[in-house]
Amino acid sequence: PRANNDGCVIPGMWRAYRSSFVAAASSAPLAIAFTDHVATLGVCEGRSMQPTINPIPGESTVVLLDKWAARSNRINRGDVVILHSPTQDGSMVLKRILAVGGDYVARADGRGEPVYVPKGHCWVEGDNRKMSHDSNHFGPVPAAMITARVAYKVWPLREAGKLECIPAPPERVWQPGRNFSDLRSSSS
């Protein structure tokens, strides 16, 4: 072993890998910040978003989560999002945004009056209505509960690709500028 400039003994193997170790250690904070604020991978389980996510029962789907979209309020009607569960502390749920603040929504079962979605809130539903506990049960949710937009399906490979943004059926959602009586007559 040789001594470095500080008088410390550096074994040959350590010296060879020191620059790689220093590079990896110094990039760790950047990697953590990236996965916390920009994008990360997530594993989705459950049946509420079938057939879009987990089309085969019991099989998980790995997705790319765009956290920056949620942080910069680039979430739109039709996007699939991850959000904090409004009914189960500490749980996350995967749903599609049907309506945003200022919209009126007809409930999936067609009962009752259309529901107003307050500013700063959204109406979320699962694609598999029979298996989804969503805004039809708990109402509009604060948009601040959204942590990420699902951008791509990564695994399984046969399903890999950009996730399609599917807008709400026009008979379910009234957006500002549209005749409200159209929604009321179609939901009754």
CSV table of C-alpha atoms in Angstrom, one decimal:
chain,number,residue,atom,x,y,z
A,1,PRO,CA,0.0,0.0,0.0
A,2,ARG,CA,1.0,3.6,-0.7
A,3,ALA,CA,0.3,6.7,1.3
A,4,ASN,CA,-1.8,9.5,-0.3
A,5,ASN,CA,-1.0,13.2,0.2
A,6,ASP,CA,-2.7,13.2,3.7
A,7,GLY,CA,-0.5,10.4,4.9
A,8,CYS,CA,-3.4,7.9,4.8
A,9,VAL,CA,-2.8,4.4,3.4
A,10,ILE,CA,-5.0,3.6,0.4
A,11,PRO,CA,-5.2,0.0,-0.6
A,12,GLY,CA,-4.9,-0.5,-4.4
A,13,MET,CA,-8.5,-1.7,-4.9
A,14,TRP,CA,-9.9,1.3,-3.0
A,15,ARG,CA,-7.8,3.7,-5.0
A,16,ALA,CA,-9.1,2.2,-8.2
A,17,TYR,CA,-12.8,2.5,-7.2
A,18,ARG,CA,-12.5,5.7,-5.2
A,19,SER,CA,-13.6,8.0,-8.0
A,20,SER,CA,-16.6,5.8,-8.8
A,21,PHE,CA,-17.6,5.7,-5.2
A,22,VAL,CA,-17.3,9.5,-4.8
A,23,ALA,CA,-19.3,10.1,-8.0
A,24,ALA,CA,-22.1,7.7,-6.8
A,25,ALA,CA,-22.1,9.2,-3.3
A,26,SER,CA,-22.3,12.7,-4.6
A,27,SER,CA,-25.1,12.0,-7.1
A,28,ALA,CA,-27.3,10.2,-4.4
A,29,PRO,CA,-29.0,13.5,-3.3
A,30,LEU,CA,-29.8,14.3,-6.9
A,31,ALA,CA,-31.3,10.9,-7.4
A,32,ILE,CA,-33.4,11.2,-4.2
A,33,ALA,CA,-34.6,14.7,-5.2
A,34,PHE,CA,-35.5,13.4,-8.7
A,35,THR,CA,-37.6,10.5,-7.4
A,36,ASP,CA,-39.2,12.7,-4.7
A,37,HIS,CA,-40.2,15.6,-7.0
A,38,VAL,CA,-39.9,14.7,-10.7
A,39,ALA,CA,-40.6,11.1,-11.5
A,40,THR,CA,-40.4,7.6,-10.2
A,41,LEU,CA,-41.7,4.0,-10.8
A,42,GLY,CA,-44.7,2.6,-9.0
A,43,VAL,CA,-46.3,-0.8,-8.7
A,44,CYS,CA,-50.1,-0.7,-9.1
A,45,GLU,CA,-52.3,-3.5,-7.8
A,46,GLY,CA,-56.0,-4.0,-7.5
A,47,ARG,CA,-59.0,-4.1,-9.8
A,48,SER,CA,-60.5,-0.6,-9.8
A,49,MET,CA,-58.7,0.6,-12.9
A,50,GLN,CA,-59.2,-2.6,-15.0
A,51,PRO,CA,-58.8,-3.0,-17.9
A,52,THR,CA,-56.5,0.1,-18.2
A,53,ILE,CA,-54.2,-1.0,-15.3
A,54,ASN,CA,-53.8,-4.7,-14.2
A,55,PRO,CA,-55.9,-6.1,-17.1
A,56,ILE,CA,-55.2,-9.7,-15.9
A,57,PRO,CA,-56.5,-10.3,-12.3
A,58,GLY,CA,-53.7,-10.9,-9.8
A,59,GLU,CA,-51.0,-9.3,-12.1
A,60,SER,CA,-49.4,-6.0,-11.1
A,61,THR,CA,-48.6,-3.2,-13.5
A,62,VAL,CA,-45.4,-1.1,-13.1
A,63,VAL,CA,-46.0,2.5,-14.2
A,64,LEU,CA,-43.9,5.7,-14.5
A,65,LEU,CA,-45.3,8.4,-12.2
A,66,ASP,CA,-44.9,12.0,-13.3
A,67,LYS,CA,-44.7,13.8,-9.9
A,68,TRP,CA,-43.8,17.1,-11.6
A,69,ALA,CA,-47.2,17.2,-13.3
A,70,ALA,CA,-48.9,17.1,-9.9
A,71,ARG,CA,-46.5,19.7,-8.4
A,72,SER,CA,-47.0,22.1,-11.3
A,73,ASN,CA,-50.8,21.6,-11.5
A,74,ARG,CA,-50.6,20.0,-15.0
A,75,ILE,CA,-53.4,17.5,-14.3
A,76,ASN,CA,-56.3,17.3,-16.7
A,77,ARG,CA,-59.6,15.7,-17.1
A,78,GLY,CA,-59.0,12.1,-18.3
A,79,ASP,CA,-55.6,11.7,-16.6
A,80,VAL,CA,-55.0,8.7,-14.4
A,81,VAL,CA,-53.5,9.8,-11.1
A,82,ILE,CA,-52.2,8.5,-7.8
A,83,LEU,CA,-53.7,10.3,-4.8
A,84,HIS,CA,-53.9,10.0,-1.0
A,85,SER,CA,-57.0,8.0,-0.1
A,86,PRO,CA,-59.7,10.3,1.3
A,87,THR,CA,-61.1,7.4,3.4
A,88,GLN,CA,-58.0,5.3,4.5
A,89,ASP,CA,-55.2,7.1,6.2
A,90,GLY,CA,-51.8,6.3,4.8
A,91,SER,CA,-53.2,4.6,1.7
A,92,MET,CA,-52.8,5.7,-1.9
A,93,VAL,CA,-55.4,5.1,-4.7
A,94,LEU,CA,-55.2,5.1,-8.4
A,95,LYS,CA,-58.1,6.8,-10.3
A,96,ARG,CA,-59.0,8.7,-13.4
A,97,ILE,CA,-59.9,12.4,-13.2
A,98,LEU,CA,-63.4,12.8,-14.6
A,99,ALA,CA,-64.0,16.4,-13.7
A,100,VAL,CA,-62.2,19.4,-12.2
A,101,GLY,CA,-63.1,22.5,-10.2
A,102,GLY,CA,-66.1,24.4,-11.7
A,103,ASP,CA,-67.6,21.3,-13.4
A,104,TYR,CA,-70.8,19.5,-12.6
A,105,VAL,CA,-70.9,15.7,-12.6
A,106,ALA,CA,-73.7,13.2,-13.0
A,107,ARG,CA,-73.1,10.3,-10.6
A,108,ALA,CA,-72.3,7.0,-12.4
A,109,ASP,CA,-75.6,5.4,-11.2
A,110,GLY,CA,-77.5,8.4,-12.6
A,111,ARG,CA,-79.2,9.0,-9.3
A,112,GLY,CA,-79.7,12.4,-7.7
A,113,GLU,CA,-78.8,15.9,-8.9
A,114,PRO,CA,-75.5,16.6,-10.6
A,115,VAL,CA,-72.7,17.3,-8.1
A,116,TYR,CA,-70.8,20.6,-8.3
A,117,VAL,CA,-67.0,20.1,-8.1
A,118,PRO,CA,-65.6,23.1,-6.0
A,119,LYS,CA,-62.5,25.0,-7.2
A,120,GLY,CA,-59.3,23.2,-6.1
A,121,HIS,CA,-61.1,19.8,-6.2
A,122,CYS,CA,-61.6,17.0,-8.7
A,123,TRP,CA,-63.9,14.1,-9.3
A,124,VAL,CA,-62.1,10.8,-9.6
A,125,GLU,CA,-63.4,7.4,-10.6
A,126,GLY,CA,-62.0,3.9,-11.4
A,127,ASP,CA,-62.4,2.6,-14.9
A,128,ASN,CA,-63.9,-0.6,-13.4
A,129,ARG,CA,-67.0,1.0,-11.8
A,130,LYS,CA,-68.1,-2.3,-10.2
A,131,MET,CA,-64.8,-2.6,-8.3
A,132,SER,CA,-64.1,1.1,-7.6
A,133,HIS,CA,-64.5,3.0,-4.3
A,134,ASP,CA,-64.3,6.6,-5.7
A,135,SER,CA,-66.0,10.0,-5.9
A,136,ASN,CA,-69.3,8.3,-6.4
A,137,HIS,CA,-69.0,7.2,-2.8
A,138,PHE,CA,-66.9,10.0,-1.1
A,139,GLY,CA,-67.5,13.0,-3.4
A,140,PRO,CA,-65.0,15.5,-4.9
A,141,VAL,CA,-61.5,15.4,-3.5
A,142,PRO,CA,-59.0,18.2,-3.0
A,143,ALA,CA,-56.6,18.3,-5.9
A,144,ALA,CA,-53.8,18.7,-3.4
A,145,MET,CA,-54.2,15.0,-2.5
A,146,ILE,CA,-52.9,14.1,-6.0
A,147,THR,CA,-49.2,13.1,-5.8
A,148,ALA,CA,-48.5,12.0,-9.4
A,149,ARG,CA,-50.0,11.5,-12.9
A,150,VAL,CA,-49.5,8.1,-14.4
A,151,ALA,CA,-47.5,8.8,-17.6
A,152,TYR,CA,-46.5,5.3,-18.9
A,153,LYS,CA,-47.1,1.7,-18.3
A,154,VAL,CA,-43.6,0.0,-18.1
A,155,TRP,CA,-44.4,-3.6,-17.2
A,156,PRO,CA,-45.6,-6.1,-18.3
A,157,LEU,CA,-43.8,-5.4,-21.6
A,158,ARG,CA,-46.9,-6.4,-23.7
A,159,GLU,CA,-48.7,-3.4,-22.1
A,160,ALA,CA,-45.8,-0.9,-22.1
A,161,GLY,CA,-46.5,2.5,-23.6
A,162,LYS,CA,-48.0,5.9,-22.9
A,163,LEU,CA,-51.1,5.9,-20.9
A,164,GLU,CA,-54.1,7.1,-22.8
A,165,CYS,CA,-56.0,10.2,-21.5
A,166,ILE,CA,-59.6,9.3,-21.8
A,167,PRO,CA,-62.0,12.3,-21.4
A,168,ALA,CA,-65.3,11.8,-19.5
A,169,PRO,CA,-68.4,11.0,-21.5
A,170,PRO,CA,-70.2,14.3,-22.4
A,171,GLU,CA,-73.4,13.1,-20.8
A,172,ARG,CA,-71.6,12.8,-17.4
A,173,VAL,CA,-69.7,16.1,-17.1
A,174,TRP,CA,-70.9,19.6,-17.6
A,175,GLN,CA,-68.0,22.1,-18.1
A,176,PRO,CA,-68.4,25.9,-17.9
A,177,GLY,CA,-69.7,27.2,-21.2
A,178,ARG,CA,-71.9,24.1,-21.9
A,179,ASN,CA,-75.7,24.2,-21.5
A,180,PHE,CA,-76.4,22.8,-18.0
A,181,SER,CA,-79.9,21.5,-19.1
A,182,ASP,CA,-78.1,19.0,-21.4
A,183,LEU,CA,-76.5,17.2,-18.4
A,184,ARG,CA,-79.7,17.4,-16.3
A,185,SER,CA,-81.8,15.8,-19.0
A,186,SER,CA,-79.3,13.0,-19.8
A,187,SER,CA,-78.8,12.1,-16.2
A,188,SER,CA,-82.5,11.6,-15.3
